[in-house]
Amino acid sequence: MPCPIARSLEHVGEWWSILILRDAFHGFTRFDQFQKSLEIAPNMLTRRLNALVESGLLERRRYSERPPRDEYVLTEKGRDFRPVLWSMLAYGNKHFAPEGATVLLVDNETGAPADPMLVDRVTGRPLSEATHHAAAGPAADDEVRRRYASRRQGVPAA
């Protein structure tokens, strides 16, 4: 499917994968650390780690030859997922935490809670439905171009 959201979900859309990436951002690198944190079956963890390595989000590095042991380290592609996790954190706190936030994103210097938002890297303007929309890109096929052409004319994309 040529949709970038669908392609991303193919690699990180399974919830164990996202939680493994979350833990990797917390500094976890070893199988036993992930397993203890997530309370996940070893065979499932092995499959998810292998998938994240194959997708290029984690790199497998050998840290012991006897017995053979690997650690899993975020790659650049994996580190690029951090803003997605921060957005999910803010979304979850806003919509699914009736007891209040259990984890906050905070400013390193002040310790004040931060409220993430998307901005255009070029102009610095906040992205909103009123000022921006998705459009067909240069690699779009005819179906995608038709779908997003109708969006410009005020018809919601299907």
PDB file of C-alpha atoms in Angstrom:
ATOM      1  CA  MET A   1       0.000   0.000   0.000  1.00  0.00           C
ATOM      2  CA  PRO A   2       1.525   3.360  -0.979  1.00  0.00           C
ATOM      3  CA  CYS A   3       0.225   5.153   2.147  1.00  0.00           C
ATOM      4  CA  PRO A   4       3.076   6.281   4.451  1.00  0.00           C
ATOM      5  CA  ILE A   5       0.892   5.704   7.521  1.00  0.00           C
ATOM      6  CA  ALA A   6       0.150   2.116   6.459  1.00  0.00           C
ATOM      7  CA  ARG A   7       3.841   1.533   5.706  1.00  0.00           C
ATOM      8  CA  SER A   8       4.837   2.862   9.121  1.00  0.00           C
ATOM      9  CA  LEU A   9       2.254   0.704  10.865  1.00  0.00           C
ATOM     10  CA  GLU A  10       3.639  -2.320   9.049  1.00  0.00           C
ATOM     11  CA  HIS A  11       6.860  -1.828  11.015  1.00  0.00           C
ATOM     12  CA  VAL A  12       5.738  -0.369  14.348  1.00  0.00           C
ATOM     13  CA  GLY A  13       1.959  -0.821  14.464  1.00  0.00           C
ATOM     14  CA  GLU A  14       1.970  -3.839  16.741  1.00  0.00           C
ATOM     15  CA  TRP A  15       1.739  -2.605  20.328  1.00  0.00           C
ATOM     16  CA  TRP A  16       4.612  -4.747  21.641  1.00  0.00           C
ATOM     17  CA  SER A  17       6.891  -3.098  19.090  1.00  0.00           C
ATOM     18  CA  ILE A  18       5.972   0.386  20.282  1.00  0.00           C
ATOM     19  CA  LEU A  19       6.514  -0.607  23.918  1.00  0.00           C
ATOM     20  CA  ILE A  20       9.903  -2.125  23.061  1.00  0.00           C
ATOM     21  CA  LEU A  21      10.868   1.167  21.380  1.00  0.00           C
ATOM     22  CA  ARG A  22       9.620   3.074  24.438  1.00  0.00           C
ATOM     23  CA  ASP A  23      11.856   0.955  26.661  1.00  0.00           C
ATOM     24  CA  ALA A  24      14.790   1.379  24.264  1.00  0.00           C
ATOM     25  CA  PHE A  25      14.398   5.152  24.695  1.00  0.00           C
ATOM     26  CA  HIS A  26      14.612   4.534  28.453  1.00  0.00           C
ATOM     27  CA  GLY A  27      18.019   2.961  27.892  1.00  0.00           C
ATOM     28  CA  PHE A  28      17.076  -0.714  27.841  1.00  0.00           C
ATOM     29  CA  THR A  29      19.238  -2.719  25.446  1.00  0.00           C
ATOM     30  CA  ARG A  30      19.183  -6.295  26.696  1.00  0.00           C
ATOM     31  CA  PHE A  31      16.658  -9.054  26.195  1.00  0.00           C
ATOM     32  CA  ASP A  32      16.158  -9.639  29.919  1.00  0.00           C
ATOM     33  CA  GLN A  33      15.544  -5.920  30.534  1.00  0.00           C
ATOM     34  CA  PHE A  34      12.817  -5.802  27.884  1.00  0.00           C
ATOM     35  CA  GLN A  35      11.285  -9.061  29.120  1.00  0.00           C
ATOM     36  CA  LYS A  36      11.187  -7.935  32.752  1.00  0.00           C
ATOM     37  CA  SER A  37       9.748  -4.520  31.898  1.00  0.00           C
ATOM     38  CA  LEU A  38       7.094  -5.793  29.506  1.00  0.00           C
ATOM     39  CA  GLU A  39       6.347  -9.190  31.062  1.00  0.00           C
ATOM     40  CA  ILE A  40       6.274 -10.563  27.518  1.00  0.00           C
ATOM     41  CA  ALA A  41       6.741 -14.206  26.514  1.00  0.00           C
ATOM     42  CA  PRO A  42      10.326 -14.862  25.346  1.00  0.00           C
ATOM     43  CA  ASN A  43       9.229 -16.177  21.930  1.00  0.00           C
ATOM     44  CA  MET A  44       7.066 -13.083  21.312  1.00  0.00           C
ATOM     45  CA  LEU A  45       9.891 -10.769  22.410  1.00  0.00           C
ATOM     46  CA  THR A  46      12.316 -12.561  20.099  1.00  0.00           C
ATOM     47  CA  ARG A  47       9.931 -12.120  17.154  1.00  0.00           C
ATOM     48  CA  ARG A  48       9.326  -8.439  17.885  1.00  0.00           C
ATOM     49  CA  LEU A  49      13.049  -7.670  18.373  1.00  0.00           C
ATOM     50  CA  ASN A  50      13.877  -9.495  15.120  1.00  0.00           C
ATOM     51  CA  ALA A  51      11.189  -7.523  13.280  1.00  0.00           C
ATOM     52  CA  LEU A  52      12.480  -4.213  14.656  1.00  0.00           C
ATOM     53  CA  VAL A  53      16.034  -5.155  13.607  1.00  0.00           C
ATOM     54  CA  GLU A  54      14.839  -6.177  10.119  1.00  0.00           C
ATOM     55  CA  SER A  55      12.940  -2.874   9.822  1.00  0.00           C
ATOM     56  CA  GLY A  56      16.087  -0.949  10.739  1.00  0.00           C
ATOM     57  CA  LEU A  57      14.711   0.576  13.953  1.00  0.00           C
ATOM     58  CA  LEU A  58      17.058  -1.385  16.206  1.00  0.00           C
ATOM     59  CA  GLU A  59      20.576  -2.690  15.632  1.00  0.00           C
ATOM     60  CA  ARG A  60      21.667  -6.025  17.115  1.00  0.00           C
ATOM     61  CA  ARG A  61      25.137  -5.900  18.691  1.00  0.00           C
ATOM     62  CA  ARG A  62      26.963  -8.856  20.218  1.00  0.00           C
ATOM     63  CA  TYR A  63      28.158  -8.104  23.746  1.00  0.00           C
ATOM     64  CA  SER A  64      29.117 -11.644  24.828  1.00  0.00           C
ATOM     65  CA  GLU A  65      30.514 -14.559  22.855  1.00  0.00           C
ATOM     66  CA  ARG A  66      30.205 -17.157  25.635  1.00  0.00           C
ATOM     67  CA  PRO A  67      27.348 -17.508  25.991  1.00  0.00           C
ATOM     68  CA  PRO A  68      26.320 -15.627  22.843  1.00  0.00           C
ATOM     69  CA  ARG A  69      24.332 -12.553  23.906  1.00  0.00           C
ATOM     70  CA  ASP A  70      23.156  -9.561  21.909  1.00  0.00           C
ATOM     71  CA  GLU A  71      21.971  -6.118  22.844  1.00  0.00           C
ATOM     72  CA  TYR A  72      19.521  -3.998  20.857  1.00  0.00           C
ATOM     73  CA  VAL A  73      20.354  -0.362  20.218  1.00  0.00           C
ATOM     74  CA  LEU A  74      18.232   2.307  18.566  1.00  0.00           C
ATOM     75  CA  THR A  75      19.312   3.271  15.062  1.00  0.00           C
ATOM     76  CA  GLU A  76      18.773   6.712  13.525  1.00  0.00           C
ATOM     77  CA  LYS A  77      15.479   5.420  12.100  1.00  0.00           C
ATOM     78  CA  GLY A  78      14.530   4.217  15.570  1.00  0.00           C
ATOM     79  CA  ARG A  79      15.496   7.524  17.198  1.00  0.00           C
ATOM     80  CA  ASP A  80      13.304   9.304  14.638  1.00  0.00           C
ATOM     81  CA  PHE A  81      10.335   7.576  16.298  1.00  0.00           C
ATOM     82  CA  ARG A  82      10.744   9.612  19.523  1.00  0.00           C
ATOM     83  CA  PRO A  83       8.350  12.443  18.487  1.00  0.00           C
ATOM     84  CA  VAL A  84       5.701   9.822  17.688  1.00  0.00           C
ATOM     85  CA  LEU A  85       6.058   8.376  21.197  1.00  0.00           C
ATOM     86  CA  TRP A  86       5.891  11.845  22.743  1.00  0.00           C
ATOM     87  CA  SER A  87       2.714  12.564  20.759  1.00  0.00           C
ATOM     88  CA  MET A  88       1.208   9.258  21.890  1.00  0.00           C
ATOM     89  CA  LEU A  89       2.143  10.069  25.494  1.00  0.00           C
ATOM     90  CA  ALA A  90       0.358  13.442  25.319  1.00  0.00           C
ATOM     91  CA  TYR A  91      -2.647  11.920  23.504  1.00  0.00           C
ATOM     92  CA  GLY A  92      -2.944   9.114  26.051  1.00  0.00           C
ATOM     93  CA  ASN A  93      -2.730  11.533  28.974  1.00  0.00           C
ATOM     94  CA  LYS A  94      -5.397  13.770  27.424  1.00  0.00           C
ATOM     95  CA  HIS A  95      -7.886  11.110  26.371  1.00  0.00           C
ATOM     96  CA  PHE A  96      -7.269   7.889  28.311  1.00  0.00           C
ATOM     97  CA  ALA A  97      -6.025   8.854  31.777  1.00  0.00           C
ATOM     98  CA  PRO A  98      -9.065   9.738  33.910  1.00  0.00           C
ATOM     99  CA  GLU A  99      -6.880   9.426  37.029  1.00  0.00           C
ATOM    100  CA  GLY A 100      -4.423  11.972  35.631  1.00  0.00           C
ATOM    101  CA  ALA A 101      -1.055  11.773  33.908  1.00  0.00           C
ATOM    102  CA  THR A 102       1.281   9.017  35.102  1.00  0.00           C
ATOM    103  CA  VAL A 103       4.125  10.150  32.824  1.00  0.00           C
ATOM    104  CA  LEU A 104       4.838  13.681  31.638  1.00  0.00           C
ATOM    105  CA  LEU A 105       7.113  15.175  29.024  1.00  0.00           C
ATOM    106  CA  VAL A 106       9.095  17.878  30.843  1.00  0.00           C
ATOM    107  CA  ASP A 107      11.551  20.611  29.927  1.00  0.00           C
ATOM    108  CA  ASN A 108      15.125  19.546  30.796  1.00  0.00           C
ATOM    109  CA  GLU A 109      16.078  23.012  32.079  1.00  0.00           C
ATOM    110  CA  THR A 110      12.974  24.031  34.021  1.00  0.00           C
ATOM    111  CA  GLY A 111      11.266  20.730  34.808  1.00  0.00           C
ATOM    112  CA  ALA A 112       8.012  22.288  33.645  1.00  0.00           C
ATOM    113  CA  PRO A 113       5.551  20.014  31.831  1.00  0.00           C
ATOM    114  CA  ALA A 114       5.680  20.350  28.047  1.00  0.00           C
ATOM    115  CA  ASP A 115       2.738  20.029  25.674  1.00  0.00           C
ATOM    116  CA  PRO A 116       4.017  18.705  22.335  1.00  0.00           C
ATOM    117  CA  MET A 117       2.710  20.100  19.074  1.00  0.00           C
ATOM    118  CA  LEU A 118       3.662  19.676  15.443  1.00  0.00           C
ATOM    119  CA  VAL A 119       5.320  22.559  13.636  1.00  0.00           C
ATOM    120  CA  ASP A 120       6.552  23.021  10.106  1.00  0.00           C
ATOM    121  CA  ARG A 121      10.344  22.741  10.299  1.00  0.00           C
ATOM    122  CA  VAL A 122      10.739  25.236   7.426  1.00  0.00           C
ATOM    123  CA  THR A 123       8.427  28.038   8.613  1.00  0.00           C
ATOM    124  CA  GLY A 124       8.123  27.242  12.319  1.00  0.00           C
ATOM    125  CA  ARG A 125       4.326  27.572  12.002  1.00  0.00           C
ATOM    126  CA  PRO A 126       2.135  25.176  14.013  1.00  0.00           C
ATOM    127  CA  LEU A 127       0.407  22.536  11.891  1.00  0.00           C
ATOM    128  CA  SER A 128      -3.376  22.585  12.146  1.00  0.00           C
ATOM    129  CA  GLU A 129      -6.339  21.477  10.077  1.00  0.00           C
ATOM    130  CA  ALA A 130      -7.100  25.135   9.332  1.00  0.00           C
ATOM    131  CA  THR A 131      -3.654  25.851   7.860  1.00  0.00           C
ATOM    132  CA  HIS A 132      -2.381  22.563   6.416  1.00  0.00           C
ATOM    133  CA  HIS A 133      -3.577  19.443   4.642  1.00  0.00           C
ATOM    134  CA  ALA A 134      -2.130  16.229   3.248  1.00  0.00           C
ATOM    135  CA  ALA A 135      -1.443  16.256  -0.493  1.00  0.00           C
ATOM    136  CA  ALA A 136      -0.257  13.738  -3.053  1.00  0.00           C
ATOM    137  CA  GLY A 137       3.527  13.577  -3.201  1.00  0.00           C
ATOM    138  CA  PRO A 138       5.791  13.180  -6.228  1.00  0.00           C
ATOM    139  CA  ALA A 139       5.721   9.366  -6.023  1.00  0.00           C
ATOM    140  CA  ALA A 140       1.902   9.152  -5.737  1.00  0.00           C
ATOM    141  CA  ASP A 141       0.023   6.950  -8.179  1.00  0.00           C
ATOM    142  CA  ASP A 142      -3.186   8.059  -9.938  1.00  0.00           C
ATOM    143  CA  GLU A 143      -5.454   6.697  -7.190  1.00  0.00           C
ATOM    144  CA  VAL A 144      -3.627   8.635  -4.490  1.00  0.00           C
ATOM    145  CA  ARG A 145      -3.609  11.788  -6.656  1.00  0.00           C
ATOM    146  CA  ARG A 146      -7.402  11.501  -7.165  1.00  0.00           C
ATOM    147  CA  ARG A 147      -7.983  10.957  -3.441  1.00  0.00           C
ATOM    148  CA  TYR A 148      -5.990  14.011  -2.441  1.00  0.00           C
ATOM    149  CA  ALA A 149      -7.194  16.185  -5.327  1.00  0.00           C
ATOM    150  CA  SER A 150     -10.748  15.796  -3.972  1.00  0.00           C
ATOM    151  CA  ARG A 151      -9.450  16.970  -0.550  1.00  0.00           C
ATOM    152  CA  ARG A 152      -8.386  20.298  -2.057  1.00  0.00           C
ATOM    153  CA  GLN A 153     -11.901  20.828  -3.369  1.00  0.00           C
ATOM    154  CA  GLY A 154     -13.367  20.474   0.120  1.00  0.00           C
ATOM    155  CA  VAL A 155     -14.368  16.820  -0.170  1.00  0.00           C
ATOM    156  CA  PRO A 156     -13.025  14.668   2.690  1.00  0.00           C
ATOM    157  CA  ALA A 157     -10.422  12.098   1.666  1.00  0.00           C
ATOM    158  CA  ALA A 158     -11.734   8.542   1.721  1.00  0.00           C
TER     159      ALA A 158
END
